[in-house]
Short mmCIF file of C-alpha atoms in Angstrom, two decimals:
data_model
loop_
_atom_site.label_atom_id
_atom_site.label_comp_id
_atom_site.label_asym_id
_atom_site.label_seq_id
_atom_site.Cartn_x
_atom_site.Cartn_y
_atom_site.Cartn_z
CA MET B 1 -20.98 12.93 -7.43
CA MET B 2 -19.84 11.96 -10.81
CA GLU B 3 -21.86 14.40 -13.03
CA SER B 4 -19.70 15.30 -16.08
CA SER B 5 -21.38 18.80 -16.30
CA SER B 6 -20.08 20.10 -13.04
CA PRO B 7 -17.64 17.55 -11.50
CA LEU B 8 -16.18 18.03 -8.18
CA PRO B 9 -12.44 18.96 -7.89
CA LEU B 10 -10.37 15.81 -7.88
CA PRO B 11 -9.44 14.57 -4.53
CA ALA B 12 -5.98 15.53 -3.38
CA ARG B 13 -5.40 14.24 0.30
CA VAL B 14 -5.28 10.69 1.73
CA GLN B 15 -5.83 10.45 5.45
CA LEU B 16 -5.68 7.28 7.61
CA LEU B 17 -6.43 7.36 11.31
CA LEU B 18 -5.83 4.76 14.01
CA PRO B 19 -8.90 4.01 16.40
CA GLU B 20 -9.21 6.18 19.39
CA TRP B 21 -8.42 3.37 21.83
CA MET B 22 -4.96 3.24 20.31
CA GLN B 23 -4.29 6.52 22.07
CA HIS B 24 -3.92 4.40 25.38
CA PHE B 25 -2.57 1.07 23.85
CA PRO B 26 0.22 0.16 23.47
CA ASP B 27 2.04 2.07 25.96
CA PRO B 28 4.96 3.90 24.07
CA HIS B 29 7.31 2.89 26.90
CA THR B 30 6.67 -0.77 25.92
CA VAL B 31 9.99 -2.80 25.23
CA CYS B 32 9.67 -6.13 23.68
CA ALA B 33 12.98 -7.88 23.88
CA SER B 34 12.09 -11.26 22.28
CA ASP B 35 10.63 -12.20 18.92
CA GLU B 36 7.78 -13.92 20.83
CA ASP B 37 6.97 -10.83 22.97
CA LYS B 38 6.82 -8.70 19.59
CA VAL B 39 4.35 -10.85 17.90
CA ALA B 40 2.37 -11.36 21.14
CA LEU B 41 1.88 -7.61 21.22
CA ALA B 42 0.73 -7.38 17.52
CA ILE B 43 -1.86 -10.27 18.27
CA GLU B 44 -2.99 -8.33 21.26
CA LEU B 45 -3.71 -5.26 18.85
CA SER B 46 -5.69 -7.75 16.61
CA ARG B 47 -7.75 -8.98 19.42
CA ARG B 48 -8.48 -5.41 20.67
CA ASN B 49 -9.34 -4.13 17.19
CA VAL B 50 -11.93 -6.85 16.81
CA ASP B 51 -13.30 -6.32 20.36
CA ALA B 52 -13.59 -2.51 19.73
CA GLY B 53 -15.28 -2.95 16.25
CA SER B 54 -12.53 -0.76 14.76
CA GLY B 55 -11.45 -2.90 11.91
CA GLY B 56 -10.41 -6.63 10.88
CA PRO B 57 -8.57 -9.04 13.12
CA PHE B 58 -4.96 -7.88 12.34
CA GLY B 59 -2.30 -5.99 14.02
CA ALA B 60 1.28 -5.21 13.19
CA ILE B 61 4.17 -3.27 14.95
CA VAL B 62 7.39 -1.72 13.82
CA PHE B 63 10.07 -2.19 16.43
CA ASP B 64 13.67 -0.59 16.71
CA ALA B 65 16.74 -2.61 17.35
CA GLU B 66 16.17 -2.10 21.08
CA GLY B 67 12.69 -3.69 20.93
CA ARG B 68 11.06 -0.27 21.34
CA ILE B 69 7.78 0.48 19.36
CA VAL B 70 8.32 2.91 16.51
CA ALA B 71 4.72 2.65 15.18
CA ALA B 72 1.71 0.30 15.61
CA GLY B 73 -1.14 -0.33 13.16
CA VAL B 74 -4.33 -2.33 12.97
CA ASN B 75 -6.54 -3.12 10.00
CA ARG B 76 -8.68 -0.15 9.14
CA VAL B 77 -10.06 -1.02 5.70
CA MET B 78 -13.71 -0.82 6.22
CA PRO B 79 -13.78 2.04 8.81
CA GLN B 80 -11.63 4.14 6.61
CA HIS B 81 -12.90 3.00 3.29
CA THR B 82 -9.45 2.08 2.09
CA SER B 83 -8.23 -1.22 0.82
CA LEU B 84 -4.63 -0.33 1.46
CA ALA B 85 -5.30 0.12 5.17
CA HIS B 86 -4.04 -3.19 6.31
CA ALA B 87 -2.21 -3.33 9.75
CA GLU B 88 1.24 -3.78 8.28
CA ASN B 89 0.83 -1.00 5.82
CA ILE B 90 -0.40 1.56 8.37
CA ALA B 91 2.54 0.54 10.70
CA PHE B 92 5.01 1.04 7.83
CA MET B 93 3.47 4.50 6.80
CA LEU B 94 3.28 5.70 10.54
CA ALA B 95 6.97 4.82 11.18
CA GLN B 96 8.25 6.38 7.96
CA GLN B 97 6.29 9.57 8.41
CA ARG B 98 7.41 9.71 11.99
CA LEU B 99 11.09 9.43 10.94
CA HIS B 100 10.84 11.42 7.86
CA SER B 101 12.33 8.52 5.92
CA ALA B 102 10.87 6.51 3.13
CA ARG B 103 13.07 3.45 4.23
CA ILE B 104 12.67 2.79 7.93
CA ASN B 105 16.15 1.22 8.35
CA ALA B 106 17.74 4.24 6.61
CA ALA B 107 16.85 6.23 9.85
CA LEU B 108 17.36 3.65 12.50
CA ALA B 109 20.06 1.26 13.55
CA ALA B 110 19.59 -2.27 12.26
CA PRO B 111 17.70 -4.64 12.71
CA VAL B 112 14.40 -2.90 12.36
CA THR B 113 11.57 -5.58 12.81
CA LEU B 114 7.95 -5.76 11.73
CA ALA B 115 5.85 -8.14 13.84
CA THR B 116 2.47 -9.02 12.44
CA SER B 117 -0.28 -11.13 13.93
CA SER B 118 -0.83 -12.92 10.44
CA GLN B 119 1.26 -13.48 7.41
CA PRO B 120 1.18 -10.42 5.08
CA CYS B 121 -1.20 -10.75 2.15
CA CYS B 122 0.00 -10.02 -1.50
CA GLN B 123 -0.41 -6.22 -0.79
CA CYS B 124 1.56 -5.96 2.37
CA TYR B 125 4.12 -8.44 1.14
CA GLY B 126 5.04 -6.17 -1.70
CA ALA B 127 4.97 -3.12 0.77
CA ALA B 128 7.45 -5.07 2.95
CA VAL B 129 9.89 -5.18 0.13
CA TRP B 130 10.26 -1.43 0.03
CA ALA B 131 9.49 -0.39 3.61
CA GLY B 132 13.02 -0.76 4.95
CA ILE B 133 12.88 -3.58 7.49
CA ASP B 134 15.47 -6.24 8.41
CA ARG B 135 13.24 -8.89 10.12
CA LEU B 136 9.55 -10.03 9.56
CA LEU B 137 8.07 -11.87 12.52
CA ILE B 138 4.70 -13.58 11.80
CA GLY B 139 2.05 -15.25 13.92
CA ALA B 140 -0.58 -17.10 12.04
CA ARG B 141 0.03 -18.52 8.47
CA ALA B 142 -1.89 -17.48 5.27
CA GLU B 143 -3.65 -20.76 5.27
CA ASP B 144 -4.89 -20.07 8.80
CA VAL B 145 -6.35 -16.66 7.70
CA MET B 146 -8.15 -18.31 4.76
CA ALA B 147 -9.51 -21.14 6.71
CA LEU B 148 -10.74 -19.16 9.77
CA THR B 149 -11.89 -15.94 8.19
CA PRO B 150 -13.42 -14.77 4.95
CA PHE B 151 -10.31 -13.10 3.82
CA ASP B 152 -8.17 -14.10 0.81
CA GLU B 153 -4.51 -13.58 1.03
CA GLY B 154 -4.00 -13.28 -2.66
CA PRO B 155 -1.29 -14.24 -5.10
CA LEU B 156 2.49 -14.35 -3.89
CA PRO B 157 5.62 -15.38 -5.54
CA ALA B 158 6.08 -19.13 -5.20
CA ASP B 159 9.28 -18.66 -3.09
CA TRP B 160 8.14 -15.52 -1.23
CA ILE B 161 10.29 -16.17 1.74
CA GLY B 162 13.38 -16.54 -0.40
CA GLU B 163 12.49 -13.31 -2.24
CA LEU B 164 12.61 -11.51 0.98
CA GLN B 165 15.81 -13.02 2.36
CA ARG B 166 17.62 -12.23 -0.96
CA ARG B 167 16.64 -8.62 -0.27
CA GLY B 168 17.96 -8.84 3.17
CA ILE B 169 14.67 -9.48 5.14
CA GLN B 170 14.77 -12.44 7.54
CA VAL B 171 11.43 -14.24 7.98
CA VAL B 172 10.47 -16.11 11.11
CA ARG B 173 6.98 -17.78 11.24
CA ASP B 174 4.63 -19.55 13.63
CA LEU B 175 5.40 -17.24 16.64
CA HIS B 176 2.39 -17.59 19.03
CA ARG B 177 0.63 -19.04 15.97
CA GLN B 178 -2.18 -20.67 18.08
CA ALA B 179 -2.79 -17.41 19.87
CA ALA B 180 -3.06 -15.60 16.53
CA CYS B 181 -5.33 -18.38 15.19
CA GLU B 182 -7.71 -17.91 18.31
CA VAL B 183 -8.40 -14.23 17.41
CA LEU B 184 -8.95 -15.27 13.70
CA ARG B 185 -11.32 -18.04 14.84
CA ALA B 186 -13.18 -15.83 17.15
CA TYR B 187 -13.75 -13.16 14.43
CA GLY B 188 -14.86 -15.72 11.80
CA GLU B 189 -17.24 -17.35 14.17
CA SER B 190 -18.85 -14.24 15.52
CA GLY B 191 -19.97 -12.99 11.93
CA PRO B 192 -17.35 -10.75 10.46
CA ARG B 193 -18.21 -7.10 10.73
CA TYR B 194 -15.17 -5.92 8.68
CA MET U 1 13.30 10.99 19.31
CA MET U 2 13.44 7.32 20.53
CA GLU U 3 14.51 7.88 24.16
CA SER U 4 12.97 5.21 26.25
CA SER U 5 13.04 7.46 29.18
CA SER U 6 10.31 9.87 27.73
CA PRO U 7 9.11 8.46 24.37
CA LEU U 8 6.89 10.65 22.26
CA PRO U 9 3.20 9.39 21.87
CA LEU U 10 3.01 6.76 19.02
CA PRO U 11 2.03 8.31 15.70
CA ALA U 12 -1.86 7.94 14.95
CA ARG U 13 -2.40 9.68 11.59
CA VAL U 14 -1.06 9.14 8.09
CA GLN U 15 -1.42 11.81 5.59
CA LEU U 16 -0.44 11.82 1.97
CA LEU U 17 -0.80 14.85 -0.38
CA LEU U 18 -0.84 15.38 -4.18
CA PRO U 19 1.61 18.16 -5.40
CA GLU U 20 0.11 21.60 -5.60
CA TRP U 21 0.35 21.67 -9.52
CA MET U 22 -2.23 18.72 -9.46
CA GLN U 23 -4.76 21.49 -8.34
CA HIS U 24 -4.80 22.53 -11.99
CA PHE U 25 -4.17 19.17 -13.87
CA PRO U 26 -5.69 17.14 -14.85
CA ASP U 27 -9.01 19.06 -15.50
CA PRO U 28 -11.87 17.13 -13.59
CA HIS U 29 -14.03 17.61 -16.71
CA THR U 30 -11.58 15.30 -18.79
CA VAL U 31 -13.12 12.23 -20.45
CA CYS U 32 -10.74 9.68 -21.88
CA ALA U 33 -12.87 7.36 -24.22
CA SER U 34 -10.11 5.05 -25.39
CA ASP U 35 -7.49 2.85 -23.49
CA GLU U 36 -4.66 4.81 -25.29
CA ASP U 37 -5.99 8.08 -24.14
CA LYS U 38 -6.32 6.86 -20.63
CA VAL U 39 -2.64 5.84 -20.49
CA ALA U 40 -1.47 8.95 -22.34
CA LEU U 41 -2.99 11.04 -19.56
CA ALA U 42 -1.16 8.91 -16.99
CA ILE U 43 2.04 9.34 -18.85
CA GLU U 44 1.60 12.98 -18.93
CA LEU U 45 1.20 12.99 -15.21
CA SER U 46 4.51 11.13 -14.84
CA ARG U 47 6.21 13.68 -17.12
CA ARG U 48 4.88 16.62 -15.16
CA ASN U 49 5.81 15.08 -11.77
CA VAL U 50 9.44 14.85 -12.98
CA ASP U 51 9.44 18.30 -14.44
CA ALA U 52 7.96 19.71 -11.17
CA GLY U 53 10.48 17.81 -9.02
CA SER U 54 7.39 16.40 -7.05
CA GLY U 55 8.32 12.75 -7.08
CA GLY U 56 9.29 9.87 -9.27
CA PRO U 57 8.40 9.37 -12.82
CA PHE U 58 5.17 7.57 -12.41
CA GLY U 59 1.46 8.50 -12.77
CA ALA U 60 -1.80 6.60 -12.36
CA ILE U 61 -5.49 7.35 -12.87
CA VAL U 62 -8.68 5.73 -11.88
CA PHE U 63 -11.44 6.01 -14.44
CA ASP U 64 -15.19 5.27 -14.29
CA ALA U 65 -16.95 3.29 -17.07
CA GLU U 66 -17.59 6.71 -18.91
CA GLY U 67 -13.93 7.45 -19.01
CA ARG U 68 -14.24 10.20 -16.41
CA ILE U 69 -11.44 10.65 -13.76
CA VAL U 70 -12.36 9.42 -10.27
CA ALA U 71 -8.92 10.06 -8.90
CA ALA U 72 -5.31 10.63 -10.11
CA GLY U 73 -2.04 10.02 -8.42
CA VAL U 74 1.68 10.48 -8.99
CA ASN U 75 4.74 9.00 -7.24
CA ARG U 76 5.32 10.84 -3.81
CA VAL U 77 7.64 8.41 -2.10
CA MET U 78 10.43 10.89 -1.39
CA PRO U 79 8.56 14.15 -0.86
CA GLN U 80 6.17 12.47 1.60
CA HIS U 81 8.67 9.91 3.19
CA THR U 82 6.46 6.96 2.36
CA SER U 83 7.35 3.92 0.50
CA LEU U 84 3.69 3.09 -0.10
CA ALA U 85 3.18 6.52 -1.92
CA HIS U 86 3.34 5.09 -5.36
CA ALA U 87 1.22 6.51 -8.13
CA GLU U 88 -1.24 3.64 -8.24
CA ASN U 89 -1.72 3.33 -4.54
CA ILE U 90 -2.43 7.04 -4.20
CA ALA U 91 -4.99 6.91 -6.98
CA PHE U 92 -6.57 3.70 -5.40
CA MET U 93 -6.67 5.44 -1.93
CA LEU U 94 -8.03 8.84 -3.25
CA ALA U 95 -10.71 7.11 -5.26
CA GLN U 96 -11.83 4.85 -2.33
CA GLN U 97 -11.82 7.81 0.25
CA ARG U 98 -13.93 9.87 -2.33
CA LEU U 99 -16.39 7.17 -2.82
CA HIS U 100 -16.35 5.98 0.75
CA SER U 101 -15.86 2.41 -0.52
CA ALA U 102 -12.90 0.15 0.20
CA ARG U 103 -13.72 -1.42 -3.22
CA ILE U 104 -14.01 1.11 -6.02
CA ASN U 105 -16.24 -1.07 -8.33
CA ALA U 106 -18.49 -1.66 -5.32
CA ALA U 107 -19.51 2.06 -5.66
CA LEU U 108 -19.29 2.52 -9.42
CA ALA U 109 -20.66 0.69 -12.49
CA ALA U 110 -18.26 -1.61 -14.11
CA PRO U 111 -15.71 -1.39 -15.70
CA VAL U 112 -13.60 0.67 -13.32
CA THR U 113 -10.11 1.19 -14.99
CA LEU U 114 -6.68 1.92 -13.60
CA ALA U 115 -4.43 3.50 -16.21
CA THR U 116 -0.83 3.56 -15.10
CA SER U 117 2.37 4.96 -16.84
CA SER U 118 4.47 1.82 -15.92
CA GLN U 119 3.64 -1.76 -14.83
CA PRO U 120 2.82 -1.84 -11.09
CA CYS U 121 5.69 -2.98 -8.91
CA CYS U 122 5.19 -5.94 -6.43
CA GLN U 123 3.52 -3.45 -3.94
CA CYS U 124 1.13 -1.90 -6.30
CA TYR U 125 0.45 -5.21 -7.96
CA GLY U 126 -0.89 -6.64 -4.58
CA ALA U 127 -2.95 -3.35 -3.96
CA ALA U 128 -4.48 -3.80 -7.33
CA VAL U 129 -5.82 -7.14 -6.45
CA TRP U 130 -7.95 -5.58 -3.55
CA ALA U 131 -8.63 -2.11 -4.86
CA GLY U 132 -11.86 -2.99 -6.95
CA ILE U 133 -10.77 -2.44 -10.53
CA ASP U 134 -11.95 -4.36 -13.63
CA ARG U 135 -9.29 -3.21 -16.00
CA LEU U 136 -5.54 -2.55 -15.65
CA LEU U 137 -4.00 -0.58 -18.52
CA ILE U 138 -0.18 -0.32 -18.58
CA GLY U 139 2.40 1.89 -20.50
CA ALA U 140 5.92 0.90 -19.97
CA ARG U 141 6.86 -2.67 -18.87
CA ALA U 142 8.81 -3.61 -15.64
CA GLU U 143 11.86 -4.32 -17.74
CA ASP U 144 11.68 -0.80 -19.20
CA VAL U 145 11.58 0.67 -15.65
CA MET U 146 14.58 -1.34 -14.55
CA ALA U 147 16.52 -0.67 -17.64
CA LEU U 148 16.00 2.97 -17.71
CA THR U 149 15.80 4.10 -14.08
CA PRO U 150 17.47 2.98 -10.81
CA PHE U 151 14.06 1.46 -9.64
CA ASP U 152 13.60 -2.29 -8.74
CA GLU U 153 10.07 -3.70 -9.52
CA GLY U 154 10.25 -6.38 -6.85
CA PRO U 155 9.01 -10.07 -7.03
CA LEU U 156 5.70 -10.92 -8.70
CA PRO U 157 3.98 -14.33 -9.07
CA ALA U 158 5.24 -16.00 -12.19
CA ASP U 159 1.77 -15.67 -13.95
CA TRP U 160 1.02 -12.16 -12.63
CA ILE U 161 -1.35 -11.41 -15.36
CA GLY U 162 -3.16 -14.61 -15.08
CA GLU U 163 -3.63 -14.16 -11.28
CA LEU U 164 -5.23 -10.86 -11.84
CA GLN U 165 -7.40 -12.21 -14.74
CA ARG U 166 -8.67 -15.07 -12.50
CA ARG U 167 -9.76 -12.28 -10.16
CA GLY U 168 -11.60 -10.57 -12.78
CA ILE U 169 -9.09 -7.91 -13.63
CA GLN U 170 -8.37 -7.67 -17.41
CA VAL U 171 -4.71 -6.42 -18.21
CA VAL U 172 -3.68 -4.53 -21.27
CA ARG U 173 0.06 -3.65 -21.89
CA ASP U 174 2.23 -1.70 -24.11
CA LEU U 175 -0.10 1.28 -24.57
CA HIS U 176 2.01 4.25 -25.65
CA ARG U 177 4.96 2.18 -24.35
CA GLN U 178 7.58 4.26 -26.08
CA ALA U 179 6.06 7.57 -24.76
CA ALA U 180 6.20 6.16 -21.22
CA CYS U 181 9.80 5.03 -21.92
CA GLU U 182 10.66 8.48 -22.88
CA VAL U 183 9.80 10.01 -19.55
CA LEU U 184 11.65 7.08 -17.77
CA ARG U 185 14.77 7.65 -19.94
CA ALA U 186 14.69 11.41 -19.34
CA TYR U 187 14.45 10.81 -15.64
CA GLY U 188 17.26 8.19 -15.61
CA GLU U 189 19.64 10.25 -17.71
CA SER U 190 19.04 13.44 -15.78
CA GLY U 191 20.22 12.07 -12.58
CA PRO U 192 17.38 10.79 -10.53
CA ARG U 193 16.22 13.13 -7.72
CA TYR U 194 13.50 10.83 -6.22
#
């Protein structure tokens, strides 16, 4: 592939696809009024992603101010050969491309919320700074992910919550933390495939 | 678009495209032997991206151990409505999807290098941790970006270089720093479009 004598044209298109089962879940009519309900749905995505063998044990959803789903994502790193294909990043990109807006809350009334089954890693943390969200709801903590799965969470600023709050992003942790940990534990114990 | 009575199906596909002028530049036969040459080419991408009006003043290239281009990216945030579409992220994703490997250096002999016209922001910093590179070559510093353009670089770990080095990623800064700054300055002074 990399012969210098006749190299291929350089690649010019990135594509990321959700798994087929997400054509049927979540229902686009879903309304999640509470913070707990929003994270519970993200955790349910993480569980179904593991059960389907379609990626790692992580789910994330962008909600509008009324609790309606703008876009939902799951981890697709291994199936799509893309280290950026974490659940949060996919949800951000799908929401932005749907709305034709590089900042989600430039196109929707505040507050825009990201609910995620586990604390964002260093990569999705940085993406959350620019994505245009007003609230970040988290299930499992980074230490849960690292205790229960092979995944590293990477280096964060020491005051990562404060850095988000100073940029207008409220952080709420430990929502259904145990339920999120159950998915992580089951994944870790079953022999990770992704 | 967001009517709860009859919502659209949830989005399921992310697509990111390079600008058309990149069909002709850089030449896939290019070999950049030195660190300086690698960053110079990333800076040239940043310059052409501004001149073409196809995104912000940033370019990045993944090189293999022989100095051949695996994938090249430019900033596409505003044209593609995607806050993740920074030059570094696009180069990472294009390289990984070309190689069918979520870690670039799992598919290529070491060292794999990312050359970028400016220091990665918080988002691309985190992505660099997982992308599978061995070396990170940087033109302009974060303080240059923030002094010369409207862009913020976001929160990083205090010892961001050390965190990368502890994960096996060597960092080299200030390669053609002034040339990189010239592109940033011209962009900032012309009235940013992206």
